[in-house]
Amino acid sequence: MFIVLLVSGLLVVAAIQLFHWLQSRSTLPNLALHTRHVLVTGCDTGFGRRLVLRLDMMGCNVFAACLTESGSSDLAEKTSERVKTLLMDVTRDNDIVRALKVVEALLPEGEGLWAIVNNAGVFGPPGPAEMMTRKDFLGPLQVNLLGMTQVNRCFLPLVRRGQGRIVNTTSVVGRFALSPTPYVASKFAAVGYTDMLRRELSQQGITVHSIEPGAYNTNLLDDDTLHTALTTVFDAAPQHVQQVYGADYVPKMMSALSYMKRYMVSKNPEEVVDAYVHALTSQRPYLSYTVGANGLFFFWPLSLLPTRLADWLVSHLMSDQQP
């Protein structure tokens, strides 16, 4: 009897998942996409820039928020008149308010935003938590969490007017912690914020979605940038802490990061763009998207393990970096 109930339950769950998958394949009509407006942050490089280029090709109207003048002008040269670039540092409230006024002025009268895509993010310094200062934690938190919350807070009335959706970029390390600690802390917080925002807005006709990429070989994982950041963190640590980790800590850590990049980092960033596009165009998008082979087959399974077993696996993975 128990086996019959178990099999029946699994079949019901499988049927529900299949129904959800089939519904998610249904997309918005092309005509509707041409009349909708999307705000994307962090468009200078990486996923954000790729998403703007893709949406432009699809005929969508995009407000592309860039951090730098050079990023803004370069993107403007490569896109059509459907893309309006603007400058916005998500860590500055004045920048966000100024961008809001620009968007309000450019939107057709009475129309709102179809979506906000919070893509802006920073990696922060690598290294053990013991070496991290308050400033090291503030950098990722200011961009990856607080920048997201403030952009949503300011632009939410426009999304409500458009009965649209919010797409937040979190990370697989927001579900399963794996160094560096400031980045992980910011992403765990971003996942919690996204879950709460989704529940708060669920009765207002606004949906909230989480894009959770695995590790990708973007500018965030540039070898020279990581080496400089790691060396800076190590050199700034107290002498007694440096002695615990050893003088060869930096080269050993860089060797481990190089190994992980070679065998664990996904090579196709367009997978993340595909997830963004699905979240923006599907009539019933997923609430969360785990993206990339390492996310699906490494981070996500690890997140399901008992804590002690997961800790044991990670400690052995990082054993070469332990004192």
XYZ file of C-alpha atoms in Angstrom:
323
model
C 0.000 0.000 0.000
C 2.823 2.386 0.921
C 4.581 1.743 -2.405
C 1.360 2.406 -4.320
C 0.859 5.718 -2.501
C 4.491 6.683 -3.043
C 4.375 5.928 -6.778
C 1.036 7.732 -7.093
C 2.448 10.778 -5.346
C 5.517 10.832 -7.586
C 3.322 10.554 -10.686
C 1.175 13.482 -9.507
C 4.277 15.605 -8.862
C 5.691 14.664 -12.282
C 2.387 15.544 -13.955
C 2.285 18.923 -12.239
C 5.882 19.655 -13.249
C 5.167 18.630 -16.846
C 2.070 20.857 -16.931
C 4.094 23.769 -15.548
C 6.842 23.171 -18.109
C 4.372 23.107 -20.986
C 2.764 26.331 -19.762
C 6.177 27.993 -19.459
C 6.788 27.347 -23.168
C 3.981 29.772 -24.058
C 5.432 33.211 -24.762
C 4.058 36.707 -25.169
C 2.944 37.627 -28.692
C 5.650 39.474 -30.654
C 3.377 42.475 -31.036
C 3.049 42.754 -27.258
C 6.828 42.567 -26.839
C 7.297 45.503 -29.204
C 5.062 47.636 -27.017
C 6.705 46.804 -23.687
C 9.521 48.571 -21.850
C 12.199 46.907 -19.723
C 14.789 48.435 -17.379
C 18.106 46.549 -17.114
C 20.900 47.510 -14.687
C 24.599 46.723 -15.014
C 24.739 46.952 -18.809
C 28.381 48.013 -19.317
C 29.604 44.425 -19.730
C 28.686 40.803 -19.146
C 25.185 39.422 -18.863
C 23.506 42.831 -18.783
C 25.076 44.002 -22.012
C 24.302 40.703 -23.736
C 20.687 40.873 -22.571
C 20.208 44.394 -23.946
C 21.606 43.349 -27.327
C 19.289 40.307 -27.391
C 16.193 42.288 -26.385
C 16.973 44.915 -28.988
C 17.111 42.211 -31.679
C 13.742 40.943 -30.438
C 12.194 44.372 -30.831
C 11.787 45.200 -27.146
C 12.161 48.740 -25.784
C 14.975 48.852 -23.241
C 16.261 51.339 -20.703
C 19.887 50.222 -20.281
C 21.451 51.537 -17.074
C 25.247 51.706 -17.237
C 27.795 52.638 -14.599
C 30.239 54.406 -16.937
C 30.071 56.880 -19.793
C 32.195 54.586 -21.950
C 29.904 51.620 -21.337
C 26.849 53.727 -22.133
C 28.233 55.214 -25.339
C 29.568 51.875 -26.596
C 26.208 50.182 -26.045
C 24.350 53.060 -27.691
C 26.495 52.662 -30.818
C 25.638 48.980 -31.118
C 21.887 49.175 -30.571
C 18.855 50.683 -32.266
C 16.697 53.620 -31.207
C 14.658 51.162 -29.115
C 17.482 51.178 -26.538
C 17.859 54.239 -24.327
C 21.082 54.204 -22.328
C 21.369 56.094 -19.061
C 23.915 56.410 -16.275
C 23.116 54.892 -12.895
C 25.292 53.832 -9.986
C 22.966 51.569 -7.988
C 24.838 52.396 -4.770
C 23.800 56.079 -5.060
C 20.196 56.972 -4.276
C 20.477 60.242 -6.209
C 21.511 58.332 -9.337
C 18.518 56.008 -9.019
C 16.074 58.892 -8.561
C 17.627 60.746 -11.510
C 17.299 57.630 -13.687
C 13.685 57.238 -12.599
C 12.874 60.739 -13.800
C 14.512 60.003 -17.167
C 12.506 56.793 -17.575
C 9.251 58.493 -16.572
C 9.867 61.236 -19.132
C 10.613 58.755 -21.945
C 7.772 56.314 -21.305
C 4.656 56.810 -23.435
C 1.968 58.633 -21.458
C 0.082 56.367 -19.109
C 2.373 53.363 -19.656
C 4.515 51.602 -17.102
C 7.431 49.184 -17.139
C 6.972 45.580 -18.152
C 9.998 44.535 -16.112
C 12.989 45.481 -14.005
C 16.052 43.277 -14.476
C 18.451 43.770 -11.567
C 21.652 42.534 -13.156
C 24.263 44.875 -11.616
C 26.690 42.948 -9.416
C 30.234 42.802 -8.059
C 32.285 39.836 -6.881
C 34.147 41.403 -3.987
C 37.504 40.309 -2.580
C 38.355 36.599 -2.357
C 39.956 35.083 0.711
C 38.991 33.639 4.107
C 36.322 35.358 6.199
C 38.877 35.991 8.939
C 40.708 38.438 6.677
C 37.611 40.364 5.587
C 37.014 43.863 6.948
C 33.715 45.724 7.200
C 34.606 47.517 3.955
C 35.141 44.186 2.181
C 31.594 43.150 3.081
C 30.039 46.512 2.270
C 31.092 46.487 -1.392
C 29.097 43.390 -2.463
C 26.232 44.211 -0.095
C 25.880 47.745 -1.474
C 25.613 46.555 -5.084
C 24.259 42.997 -4.969
C 21.637 43.591 -2.275
C 20.993 47.224 -1.417
C 21.316 48.452 -5.003
C 18.681 45.909 -5.976
C 16.337 46.866 -3.142
C 16.559 50.583 -3.897
C 16.063 50.192 -7.652
C 12.980 48.074 -6.999
C 11.650 50.483 -4.390
C 11.902 53.470 -6.729
C 10.714 51.822 -9.946
C 8.039 49.545 -8.453
C 5.175 52.032 -9.080
C 5.985 51.878 -12.811
C 5.985 48.066 -12.760
C 2.680 48.121 -10.886
C 1.237 50.389 -13.556
C 2.413 47.964 -16.234
C 1.330 44.871 -14.247
C 4.758 43.485 -15.011
C 7.498 41.527 -13.326
C 10.753 41.930 -11.428
C 13.775 39.764 -12.262
C 16.533 39.708 -9.643
C 19.967 38.254 -10.315
C 21.015 36.197 -7.311
C 23.361 33.176 -7.539
C 23.675 29.473 -6.823
C 25.974 30.483 -3.952
C 22.931 32.192 -2.469
C 21.647 28.643 -1.888
C 24.919 26.863 -1.150
C 27.829 28.781 0.368
C 31.191 28.520 -1.355
C 33.804 31.302 -1.042
C 34.269 34.274 -1.154
C 32.312 35.098 1.984
C 31.266 38.730 1.243
C 29.851 37.700 -2.137
C 28.083 34.682 -0.626
C 26.598 36.798 2.181
C 25.247 39.338 -0.305
C 23.706 36.619 -2.479
C 22.088 34.765 0.432
C 20.560 38.082 1.451
C 19.450 38.735 -2.145
C 17.698 35.341 -2.286
C 15.875 36.036 0.977
C 14.871 39.505 -0.178
C 13.619 38.148 -3.512
C 11.528 35.453 -1.810
C 9.911 38.009 0.513
C 9.276 40.515 -2.273
C 7.625 37.818 -4.384
C 5.280 36.897 -1.535
C 4.450 40.512 -0.742
C 3.583 41.363 -4.353
C 1.867 38.112 -5.307
C -1.610 39.570 -4.826
C -0.859 42.765 -6.764
C -0.458 41.256 -10.219
C 3.352 41.565 -10.068
C 5.567 38.489 -10.290
C 9.132 38.284 -8.960
C 11.740 35.901 -10.353
C 15.244 34.850 -9.344
C 18.003 34.136 -11.873
C 20.643 31.991 -10.142
C 23.673 31.512 -12.408
C 26.419 29.088 -11.622
C 30.041 30.101 -12.194
C 30.705 31.738 -15.566
C 33.966 32.986 -17.019
C 33.055 36.685 -16.964
C 35.076 39.747 -15.993
C 34.192 38.987 -12.346
C 36.568 35.994 -12.504
C 39.452 37.650 -14.344
C 42.748 36.137 -13.110
C 44.629 39.421 -12.749
C 41.755 41.046 -10.877
C 41.415 38.081 -8.514
C 45.169 37.908 -7.870
C 45.395 41.623 -7.099
C 42.376 41.483 -4.783
C 43.597 38.362 -2.976
C 47.098 39.808 -2.504
C 45.653 43.062 -1.162
C 43.469 41.207 1.351
C 46.332 38.978 2.500
C 48.828 41.851 2.854
C 46.314 43.868 4.890
C 45.676 41.024 7.348
C 47.418 41.116 10.744
C 50.774 39.388 10.856
C 49.544 36.632 13.166
C 46.722 35.807 10.721
C 49.159 35.690 7.794
C 51.304 33.241 9.752
C 48.341 30.934 10.328
C 47.555 30.711 6.602
C 51.165 30.697 5.456
C 53.266 32.827 3.126
C 52.290 30.654 0.151
C 48.554 31.156 0.685
C 48.043 33.456 -2.317
C 49.681 31.193 -4.964
C 47.927 28.119 -3.512
C 44.568 29.877 -3.606
C 45.131 31.097 -7.164
C 46.044 27.545 -8.185
C 42.786 26.259 -6.676
C 40.774 29.001 -8.397
C 42.488 28.206 -11.705
C 41.568 24.535 -11.305
C 37.943 25.393 -10.538
C 37.756 27.757 -13.519
C 39.162 25.078 -15.817
C 36.783 22.295 -14.798
C 33.762 23.904 -13.126
C 33.133 27.221 -14.866
C 30.480 27.237 -17.607
C 31.680 28.543 -20.942
C 28.456 29.844 -22.518
C 27.131 33.085 -20.934
C 24.238 33.092 -23.403
C 22.625 30.448 -21.159
C 22.056 33.169 -18.576
C 20.651 35.501 -21.220
C 18.284 32.709 -22.284
C 17.013 32.487 -18.698
C 16.490 36.258 -18.558
C 14.572 36.193 -21.828
C 12.383 33.317 -20.677
C 11.587 35.157 -17.435
C 10.637 38.237 -19.475
C 8.669 36.629 -22.287
C 7.043 33.472 -20.920
C 3.394 33.775 -19.974
C 4.142 31.606 -16.924
C 7.851 32.026 -16.129
C 9.579 29.995 -13.457
C 9.961 31.603 -10.040
C 13.651 30.690 -9.968
C 16.163 29.628 -12.618
C 19.288 27.619 -11.802
C 21.512 28.261 -14.812
C 24.588 26.401 -16.055
C 25.903 22.868 -15.768
C 27.842 23.546 -12.555
C 24.760 25.121 -11.022
C 22.493 22.228 -11.963
C 24.870 19.336 -11.289
C 27.160 20.666 -8.540
C 25.737 23.538 -6.497
C 22.058 22.554 -6.547
C 22.643 18.906 -5.522
C 25.026 20.055 -2.769
C 22.339 22.384 -1.416
C 20.107 19.336 -0.839
C 22.668 17.411 1.223
C 22.644 17.233 5.035
C 24.695 20.131 6.398
C 27.438 17.984 7.956
C 27.997 16.068 4.737
C 28.052 19.271 2.665
C 30.535 20.817 5.119
C 32.774 17.752 4.866
C 32.800 17.880 1.062
C 33.566 21.604 0.906
C 36.278 21.370 3.575
C 38.017 18.672 1.519
C 37.572 20.675 -1.670
C 39.282 23.611 0.038
C 41.767 21.521 2.035
C 44.765 22.927 0.167
C 43.833 26.406 1.386
C 43.319 25.503 5.057
C 46.026 26.314 7.609
